[in-house]
Tab-separated table of C-alpha atoms and ligand atoms in Angstrom:
chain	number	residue	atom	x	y	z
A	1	UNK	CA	0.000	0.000	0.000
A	2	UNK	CA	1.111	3.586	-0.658
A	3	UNK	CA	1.237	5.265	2.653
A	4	UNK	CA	0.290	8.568	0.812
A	5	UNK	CA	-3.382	7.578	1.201
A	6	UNK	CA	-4.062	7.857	4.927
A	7	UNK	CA	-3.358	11.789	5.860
A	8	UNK	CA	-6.664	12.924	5.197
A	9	UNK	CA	-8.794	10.065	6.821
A	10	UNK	CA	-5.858	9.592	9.857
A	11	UNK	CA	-6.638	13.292	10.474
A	12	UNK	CA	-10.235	12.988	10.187
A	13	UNK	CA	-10.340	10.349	12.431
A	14	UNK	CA	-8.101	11.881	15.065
A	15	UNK	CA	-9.679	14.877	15.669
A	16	UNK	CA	-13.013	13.085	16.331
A	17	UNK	CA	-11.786	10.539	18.513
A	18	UNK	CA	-8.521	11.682	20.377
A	19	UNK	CA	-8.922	10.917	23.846
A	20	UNK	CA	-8.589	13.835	26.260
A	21	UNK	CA	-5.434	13.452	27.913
A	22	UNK	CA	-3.971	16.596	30.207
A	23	UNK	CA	-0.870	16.681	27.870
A	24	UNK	CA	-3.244	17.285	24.450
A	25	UNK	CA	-3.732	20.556	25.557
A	26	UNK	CA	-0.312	21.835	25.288
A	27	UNK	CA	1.926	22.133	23.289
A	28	UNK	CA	4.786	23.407	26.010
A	29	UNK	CA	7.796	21.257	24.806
A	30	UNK	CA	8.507	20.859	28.310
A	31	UNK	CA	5.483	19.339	28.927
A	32	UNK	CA	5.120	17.637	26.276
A	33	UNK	CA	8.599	15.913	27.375
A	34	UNK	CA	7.390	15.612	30.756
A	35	UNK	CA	4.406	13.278	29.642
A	36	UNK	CA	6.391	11.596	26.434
A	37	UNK	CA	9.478	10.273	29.339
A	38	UNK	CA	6.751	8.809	31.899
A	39	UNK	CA	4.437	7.141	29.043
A	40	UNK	CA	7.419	4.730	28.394
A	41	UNK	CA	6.723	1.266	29.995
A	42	UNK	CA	3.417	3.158	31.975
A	43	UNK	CA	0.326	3.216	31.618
A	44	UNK	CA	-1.881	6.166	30.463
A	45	UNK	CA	-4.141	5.944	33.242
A	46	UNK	CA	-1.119	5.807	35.676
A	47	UNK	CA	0.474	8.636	34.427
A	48	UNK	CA	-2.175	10.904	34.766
A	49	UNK	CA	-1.465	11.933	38.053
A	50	UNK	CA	2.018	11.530	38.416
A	51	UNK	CA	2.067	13.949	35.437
A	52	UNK	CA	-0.033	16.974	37.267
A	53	UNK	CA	2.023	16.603	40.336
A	54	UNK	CA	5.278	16.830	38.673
A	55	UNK	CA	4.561	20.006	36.457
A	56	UNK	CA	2.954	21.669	39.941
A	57	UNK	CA	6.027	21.104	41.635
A	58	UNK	CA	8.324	21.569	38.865
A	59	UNK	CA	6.369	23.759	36.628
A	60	UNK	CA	9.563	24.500	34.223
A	61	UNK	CA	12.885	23.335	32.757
A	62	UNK	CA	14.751	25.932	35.718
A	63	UNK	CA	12.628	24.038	38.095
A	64	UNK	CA	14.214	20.433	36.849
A	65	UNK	CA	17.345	21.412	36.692
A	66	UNK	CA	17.727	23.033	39.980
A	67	UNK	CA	15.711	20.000	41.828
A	68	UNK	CA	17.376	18.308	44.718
A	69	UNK	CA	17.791	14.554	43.822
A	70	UNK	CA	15.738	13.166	46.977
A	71	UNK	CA	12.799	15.237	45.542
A	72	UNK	CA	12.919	13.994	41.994
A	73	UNK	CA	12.745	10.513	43.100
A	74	UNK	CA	9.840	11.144	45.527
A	75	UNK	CA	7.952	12.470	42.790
A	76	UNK	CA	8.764	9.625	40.207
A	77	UNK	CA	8.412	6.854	43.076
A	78	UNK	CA	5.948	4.541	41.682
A	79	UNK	CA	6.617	4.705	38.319
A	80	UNK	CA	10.086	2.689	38.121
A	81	UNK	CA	13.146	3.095	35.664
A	82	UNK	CA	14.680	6.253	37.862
A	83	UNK	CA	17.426	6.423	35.390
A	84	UNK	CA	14.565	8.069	33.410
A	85	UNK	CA	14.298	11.572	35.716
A	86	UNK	CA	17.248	11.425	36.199
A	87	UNK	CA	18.405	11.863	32.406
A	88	UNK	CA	15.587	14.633	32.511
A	89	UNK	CA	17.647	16.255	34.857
A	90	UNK	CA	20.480	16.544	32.630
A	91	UNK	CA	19.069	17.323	29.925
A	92	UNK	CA	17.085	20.352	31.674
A	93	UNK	CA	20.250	21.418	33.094
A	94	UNK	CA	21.782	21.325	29.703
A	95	UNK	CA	19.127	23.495	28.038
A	96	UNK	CA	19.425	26.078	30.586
A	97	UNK	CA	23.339	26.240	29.763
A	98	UNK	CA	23.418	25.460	25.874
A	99	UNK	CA	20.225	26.655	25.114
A	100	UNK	CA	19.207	29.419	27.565
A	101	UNK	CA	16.089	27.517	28.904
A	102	UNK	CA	14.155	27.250	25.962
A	103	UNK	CA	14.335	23.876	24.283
A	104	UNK	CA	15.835	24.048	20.219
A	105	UNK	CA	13.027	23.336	17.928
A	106	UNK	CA	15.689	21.133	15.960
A	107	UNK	CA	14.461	16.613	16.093
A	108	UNK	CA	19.042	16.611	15.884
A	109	UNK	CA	19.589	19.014	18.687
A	110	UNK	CA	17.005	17.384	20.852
A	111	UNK	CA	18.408	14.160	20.145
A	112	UNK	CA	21.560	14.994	21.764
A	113	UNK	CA	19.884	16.143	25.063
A	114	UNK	CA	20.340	13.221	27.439
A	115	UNK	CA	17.560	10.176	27.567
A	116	UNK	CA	15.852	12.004	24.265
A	117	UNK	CA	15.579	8.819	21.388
A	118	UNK	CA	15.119	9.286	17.931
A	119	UNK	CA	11.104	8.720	19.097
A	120	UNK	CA	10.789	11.332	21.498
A	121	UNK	CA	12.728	14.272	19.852
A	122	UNK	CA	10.305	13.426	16.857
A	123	UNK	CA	7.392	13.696	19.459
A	124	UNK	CA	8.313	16.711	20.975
A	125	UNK	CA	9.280	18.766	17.597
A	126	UNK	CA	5.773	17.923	16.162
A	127	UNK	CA	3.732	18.333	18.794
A	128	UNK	CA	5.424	21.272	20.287
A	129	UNK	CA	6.842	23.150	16.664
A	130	UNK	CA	4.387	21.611	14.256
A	131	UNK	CA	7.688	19.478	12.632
A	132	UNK	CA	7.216	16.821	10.211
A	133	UNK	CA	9.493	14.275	11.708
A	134	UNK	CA	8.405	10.740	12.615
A	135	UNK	CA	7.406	9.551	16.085
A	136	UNK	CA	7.926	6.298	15.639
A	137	UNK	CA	7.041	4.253	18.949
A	138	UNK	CA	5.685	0.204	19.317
A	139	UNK	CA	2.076	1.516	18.829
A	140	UNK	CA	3.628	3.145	15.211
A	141	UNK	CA	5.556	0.089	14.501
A	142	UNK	CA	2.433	-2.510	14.877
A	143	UNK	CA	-0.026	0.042	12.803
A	144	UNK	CA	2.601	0.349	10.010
A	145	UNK	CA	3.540	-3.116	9.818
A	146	UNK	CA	-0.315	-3.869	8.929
A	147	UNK	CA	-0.994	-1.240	6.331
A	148	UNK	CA	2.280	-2.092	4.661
A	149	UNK	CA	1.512	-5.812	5.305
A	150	UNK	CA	5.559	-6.208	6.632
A	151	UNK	CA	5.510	-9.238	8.686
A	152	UNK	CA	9.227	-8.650	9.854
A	153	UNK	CA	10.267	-8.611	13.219
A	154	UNK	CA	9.000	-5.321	14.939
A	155	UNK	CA	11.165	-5.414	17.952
A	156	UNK	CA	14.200	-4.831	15.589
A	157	UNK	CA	15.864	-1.765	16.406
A	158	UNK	CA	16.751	-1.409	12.776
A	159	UNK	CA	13.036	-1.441	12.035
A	160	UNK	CA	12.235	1.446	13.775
A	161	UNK	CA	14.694	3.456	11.706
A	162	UNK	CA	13.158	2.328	8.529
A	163	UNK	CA	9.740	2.768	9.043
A	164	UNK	CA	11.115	6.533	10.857
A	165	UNK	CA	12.553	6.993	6.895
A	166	UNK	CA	9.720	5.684	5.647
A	167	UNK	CA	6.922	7.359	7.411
A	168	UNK	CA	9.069	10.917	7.161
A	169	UNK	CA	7.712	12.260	3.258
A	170	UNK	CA	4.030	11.618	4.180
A	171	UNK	CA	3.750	13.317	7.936
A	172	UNK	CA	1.125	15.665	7.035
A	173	UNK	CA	2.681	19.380	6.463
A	174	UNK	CA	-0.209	20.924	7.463
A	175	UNK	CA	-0.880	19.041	10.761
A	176	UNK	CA	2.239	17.006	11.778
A	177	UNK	CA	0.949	17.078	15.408
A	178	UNK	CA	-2.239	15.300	14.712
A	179	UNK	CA	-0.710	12.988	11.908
A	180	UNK	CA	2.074	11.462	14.820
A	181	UNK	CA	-0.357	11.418	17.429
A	182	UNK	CA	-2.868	10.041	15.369
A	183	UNK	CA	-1.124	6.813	14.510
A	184	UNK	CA	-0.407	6.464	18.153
A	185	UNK	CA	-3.696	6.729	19.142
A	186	UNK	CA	-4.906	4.494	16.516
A	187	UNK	CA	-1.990	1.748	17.611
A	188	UNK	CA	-3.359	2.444	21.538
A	189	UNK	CA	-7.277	2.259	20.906
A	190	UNK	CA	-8.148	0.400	17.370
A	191	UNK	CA	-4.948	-1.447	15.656
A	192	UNK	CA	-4.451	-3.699	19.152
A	193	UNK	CA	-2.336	-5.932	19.560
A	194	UNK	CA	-2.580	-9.855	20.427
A	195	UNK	CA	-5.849	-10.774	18.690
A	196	UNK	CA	-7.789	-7.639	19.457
A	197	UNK	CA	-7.226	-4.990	16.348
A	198	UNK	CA	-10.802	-3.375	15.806
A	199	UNK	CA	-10.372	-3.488	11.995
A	200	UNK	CA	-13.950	-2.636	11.303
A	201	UNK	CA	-14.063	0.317	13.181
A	202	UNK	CA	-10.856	1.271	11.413
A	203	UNK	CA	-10.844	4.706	9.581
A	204	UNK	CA	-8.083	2.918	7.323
A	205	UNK	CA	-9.000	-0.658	6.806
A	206	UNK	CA	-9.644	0.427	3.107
A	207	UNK	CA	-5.865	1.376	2.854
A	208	UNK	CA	-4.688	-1.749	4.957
A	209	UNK	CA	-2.736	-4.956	3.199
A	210	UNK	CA	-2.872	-6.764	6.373
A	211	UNK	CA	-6.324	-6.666	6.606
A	212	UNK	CA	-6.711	-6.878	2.778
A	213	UNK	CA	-5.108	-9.943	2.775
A	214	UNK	CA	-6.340	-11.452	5.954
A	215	UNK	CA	-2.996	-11.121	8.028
A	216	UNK	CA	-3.496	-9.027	10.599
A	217	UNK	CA	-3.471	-11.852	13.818
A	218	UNK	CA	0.532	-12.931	11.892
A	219	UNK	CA	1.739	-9.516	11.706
A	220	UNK	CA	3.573	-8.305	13.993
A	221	UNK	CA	5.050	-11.934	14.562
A	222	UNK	CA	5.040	-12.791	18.132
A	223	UNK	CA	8.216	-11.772	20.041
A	224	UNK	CA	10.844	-14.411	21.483
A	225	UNK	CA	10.445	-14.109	25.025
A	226	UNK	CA	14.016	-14.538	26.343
A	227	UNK	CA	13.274	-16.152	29.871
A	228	UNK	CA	13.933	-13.320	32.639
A	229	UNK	CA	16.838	-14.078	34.843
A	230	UNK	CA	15.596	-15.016	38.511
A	231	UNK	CA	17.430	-13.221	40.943
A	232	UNK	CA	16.943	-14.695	45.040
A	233	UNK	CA	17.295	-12.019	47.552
A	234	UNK	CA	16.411	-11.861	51.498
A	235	UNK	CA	15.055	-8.511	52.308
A	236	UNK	CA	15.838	-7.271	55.662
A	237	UNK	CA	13.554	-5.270	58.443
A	238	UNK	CA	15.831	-3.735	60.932
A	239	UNK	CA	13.513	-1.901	63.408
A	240	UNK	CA	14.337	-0.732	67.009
A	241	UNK	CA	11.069	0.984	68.991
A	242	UNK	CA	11.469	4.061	66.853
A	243	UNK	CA	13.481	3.833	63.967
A	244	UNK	CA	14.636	1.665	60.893
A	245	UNK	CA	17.464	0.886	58.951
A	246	UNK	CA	17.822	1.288	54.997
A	247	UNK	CA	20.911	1.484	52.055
A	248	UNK	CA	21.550	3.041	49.605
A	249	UNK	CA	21.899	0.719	46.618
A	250	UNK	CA	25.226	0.591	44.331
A	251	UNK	CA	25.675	3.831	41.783
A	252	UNK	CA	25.463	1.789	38.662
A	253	UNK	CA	23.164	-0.994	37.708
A	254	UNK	CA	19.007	-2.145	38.550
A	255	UNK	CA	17.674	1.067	40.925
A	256	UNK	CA	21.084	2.719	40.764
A	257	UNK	CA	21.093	4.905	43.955
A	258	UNK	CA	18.540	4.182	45.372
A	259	UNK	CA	17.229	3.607	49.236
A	260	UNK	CA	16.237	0.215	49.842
A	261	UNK	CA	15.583	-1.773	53.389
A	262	UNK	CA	18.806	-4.013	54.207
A	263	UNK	CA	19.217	-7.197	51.211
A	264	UNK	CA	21.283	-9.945	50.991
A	265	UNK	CA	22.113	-11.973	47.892
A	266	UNK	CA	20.668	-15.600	47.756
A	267	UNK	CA	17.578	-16.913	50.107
A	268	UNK	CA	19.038	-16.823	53.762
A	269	UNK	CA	18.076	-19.086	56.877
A	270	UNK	CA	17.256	-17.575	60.180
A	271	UNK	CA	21.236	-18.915	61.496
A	272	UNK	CA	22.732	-17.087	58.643
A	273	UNK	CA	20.887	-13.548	59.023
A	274	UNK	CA	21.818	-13.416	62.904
A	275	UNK	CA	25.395	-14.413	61.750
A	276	UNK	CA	25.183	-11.169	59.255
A	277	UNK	CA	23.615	-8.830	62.185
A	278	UNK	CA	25.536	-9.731	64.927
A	279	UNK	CA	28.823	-8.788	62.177
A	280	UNK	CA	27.576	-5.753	62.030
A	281	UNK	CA	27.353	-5.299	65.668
A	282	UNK	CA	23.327	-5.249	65.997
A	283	UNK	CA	21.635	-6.405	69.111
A	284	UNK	CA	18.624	-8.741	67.897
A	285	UNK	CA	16.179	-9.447	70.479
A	286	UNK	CA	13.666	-11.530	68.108
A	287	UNK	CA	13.812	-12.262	64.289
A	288	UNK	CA	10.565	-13.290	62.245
A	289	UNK	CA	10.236	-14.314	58.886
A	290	UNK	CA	7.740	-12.867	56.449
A	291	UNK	CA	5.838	-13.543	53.280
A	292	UNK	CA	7.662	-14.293	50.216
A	293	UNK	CA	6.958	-11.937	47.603
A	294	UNK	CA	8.527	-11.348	43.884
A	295	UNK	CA	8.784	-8.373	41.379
A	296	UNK	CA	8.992	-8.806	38.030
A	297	UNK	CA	11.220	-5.994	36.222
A	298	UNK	CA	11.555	-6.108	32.398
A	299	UNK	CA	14.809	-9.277	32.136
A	300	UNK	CA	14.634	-9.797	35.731
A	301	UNK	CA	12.671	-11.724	38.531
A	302	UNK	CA	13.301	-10.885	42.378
A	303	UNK	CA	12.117	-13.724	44.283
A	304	UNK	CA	12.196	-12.475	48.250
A	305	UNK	CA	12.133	-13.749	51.522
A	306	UNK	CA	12.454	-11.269	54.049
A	307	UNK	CA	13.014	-11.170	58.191
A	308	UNK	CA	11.841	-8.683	60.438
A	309	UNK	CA	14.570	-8.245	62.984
A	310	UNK	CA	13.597	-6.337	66.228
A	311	UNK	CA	16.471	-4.640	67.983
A	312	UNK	CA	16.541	-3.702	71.451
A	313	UNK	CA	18.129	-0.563	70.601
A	314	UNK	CA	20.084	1.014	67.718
A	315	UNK	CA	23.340	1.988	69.345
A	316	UNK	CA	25.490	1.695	66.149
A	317	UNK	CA	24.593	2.110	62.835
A	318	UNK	CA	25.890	-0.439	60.330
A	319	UNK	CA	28.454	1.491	57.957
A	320	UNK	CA	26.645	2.154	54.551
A	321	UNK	CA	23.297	2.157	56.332
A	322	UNK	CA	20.946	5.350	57.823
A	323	UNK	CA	18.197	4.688	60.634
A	324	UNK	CA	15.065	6.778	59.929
A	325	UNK	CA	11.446	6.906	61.966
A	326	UNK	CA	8.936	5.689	59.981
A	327	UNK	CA	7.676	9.471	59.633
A	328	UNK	CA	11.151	10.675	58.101
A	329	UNK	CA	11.261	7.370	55.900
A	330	UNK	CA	7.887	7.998	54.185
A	331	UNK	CA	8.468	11.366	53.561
A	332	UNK	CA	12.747	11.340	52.722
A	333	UNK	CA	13.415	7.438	51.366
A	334	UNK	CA	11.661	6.622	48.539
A	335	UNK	CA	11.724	3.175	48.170
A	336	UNK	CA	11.456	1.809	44.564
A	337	UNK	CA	8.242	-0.197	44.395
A	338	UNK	CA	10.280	-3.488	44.344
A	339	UNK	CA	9.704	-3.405	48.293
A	340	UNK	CA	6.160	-2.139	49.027
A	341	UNK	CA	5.435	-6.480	49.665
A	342	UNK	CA	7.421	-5.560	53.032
A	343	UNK	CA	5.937	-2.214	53.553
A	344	UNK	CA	3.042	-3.226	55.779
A	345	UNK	CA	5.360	-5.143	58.099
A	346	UNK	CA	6.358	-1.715	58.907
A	347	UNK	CA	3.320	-0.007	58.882
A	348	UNK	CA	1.916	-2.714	61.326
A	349	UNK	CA	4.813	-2.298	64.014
A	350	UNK	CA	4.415	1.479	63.492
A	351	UNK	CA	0.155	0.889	64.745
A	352	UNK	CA	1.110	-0.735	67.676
A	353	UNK	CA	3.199	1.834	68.906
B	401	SF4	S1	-7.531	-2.306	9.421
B	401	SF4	FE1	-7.038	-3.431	11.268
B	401	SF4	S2	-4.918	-4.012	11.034
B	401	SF4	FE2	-5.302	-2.449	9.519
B	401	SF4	S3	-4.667	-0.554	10.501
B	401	SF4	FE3	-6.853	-0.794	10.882
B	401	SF4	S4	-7.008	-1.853	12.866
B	401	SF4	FE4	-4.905	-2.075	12.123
């Protein structure tokens, strides 16, 4: 098929049925960044709010990059991948250097700003400067596949590219905003993945070789699941009366500096956790074990046990570790959401008192 066909009914059909999301009715480029960086891997529903209360409390790029860390985290806690705020951080910072605050209206230049893909540069100069350049993200990549009938691997990284080239001479002139966000919308709502594309509610099934020819449950081809690598930790509650212990996690690597309660590698017995405490100079007057509980992140599987260990008081603090009340480490230690399985142990110890 010739995607020169579908402007004028991919318009059409976008401006009748966009859904009203907070971010449509902007077209800030920091905004629009704000919302593009916390739709990867999340949910539009779940973003919603997490994307009001980060542009109240940082309502501009000067706000971002002048942030304290502890306070960008709290406000991304919950929505995972920290490495992402953190890149907006330094790319805020560099637009207030390079670019005086104001962000270039260039797909390159934003390109080279730091966590900004070939995708969300293309997003943000369309949507925010009315740029023809392709936004081409999984929804894209499944719609386009079906028109053109490709049944090639969609995952492929080289892919993208292609279909960016591709796609790039027939982004409507008039109305690149609509045109990008319309194939999104139509990949999120109608072209579905998995068995449930809405083809005859399709404003371009008459322009569609997949559906033309029957194809559209083989295209894109399933993905090869690698298996996720399972990971066995023992997750530590250090409490005294008042106060509890947590780490900060390694610089580099899953929840790079981050707070977390106390882990050890591997599944640990009762014997083996008093061994570790008593190392590290803690008086434990009773140790409990709790519910197992796993997270799943994208390659990797945590599979927890976890001991609450009560203390009769907190005379030394372990080196690499801080004791907070319960108060302090709700409001000034986000932990990722990895741990919230433990969380009530906490909370439970904290009603008693
Ligand atoms: S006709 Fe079906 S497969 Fe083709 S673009 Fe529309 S929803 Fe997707």
């Amino acid at each position: 098929m010739n995607l020169s066909s579908i402007e004028a009914p991919l318009l059409n059909w976008y401006r009748k049925n966009a859904r009203d999301l907070p971010w449509r009715h902007t077209r800030d480029p920091y905004k629009i960044w704000v919302s593009e960086i916390m739709l990867q891997q999340t949910r539009v529903e779940a973003v919603k709010p997490y994307y009001a209360r980060f542009l109240e409390t940082l309502p501009d790029v000067y706000a971002l990059a002048n942030a304290p860390e502890e306070q960008l985290l709290k406000l991304w806690e919950g929505l995972g991948y920290y490495s992402r705020v953190r890149n907006m951080q330094k790319a805020a910072r560099t637009i207030v250097e390079a670019y005086d605050g104001r962000f270039p209206a260039d797909p390159a230049k934003l390109q080279k700003l730091t966590g900004i893909g070939e995708y969300t540069a293309g997003a943000i100069a369309s949507i925010a400067f009315g740029i023809p350049a392709p936004a081409v993200d999984g929804n894209v990549m499944r719609v386009v596949a079906r028109l053109t009938g490709d049944s090639r691997d969609v995952f492929d990284p080289a892919l993208k590219k292609e279909y960016g080239k591709r796609l790039a001479p027939y982004i409507s002139k008039t109305d690149p905003s609509s045109y990008n966000q319309g194939l999104i919308e139509l990949g999120a709502t109608v072209c579905l993945p998995q068995g449930s594309a809405r083809c005859s509610a399709c404003a371009l099934s008459e322009y569609c070789t997949a559906y033309r020819e029957g194809r559209v449950e083989m295209i894109p081809a399933p993905k090869q699941q690698k298996p996720r690598k399972i990971d066995l930790r023992t997750i530590l509650i250090i409490q005294s009366d008042t106060e509890v212990l947590v780490e900060k996690r390694p610089d580099k690597g899953l929840l790079a500096g981050l707070w977390q309660l106390p882990s050890l590698d591997g599944h640990r017995t009762e014997d083996e956790v008093l061994a570790h405490a008593r190392r590290f100079g803690l008086d434990v007057i009773r140790i409990e074990a709790l519910t197992p509980a796993k997270h799943i992140f994208t390659h990797i599987e945590w599979q927890m046990i976890g001991y609450r260990l009560t203390l009769s008081a907190l005379s030394e603090i372990p080196e690499g570790m801080v004791s907070a009340s319960l108060e302090r480490l709700e409001a000034d230690f986000p932990l990722p959401s990895a741990f919230s399985a433990f969380l009530p142990y906490l909370r439970k110890k904290k009603a008693k008192q």
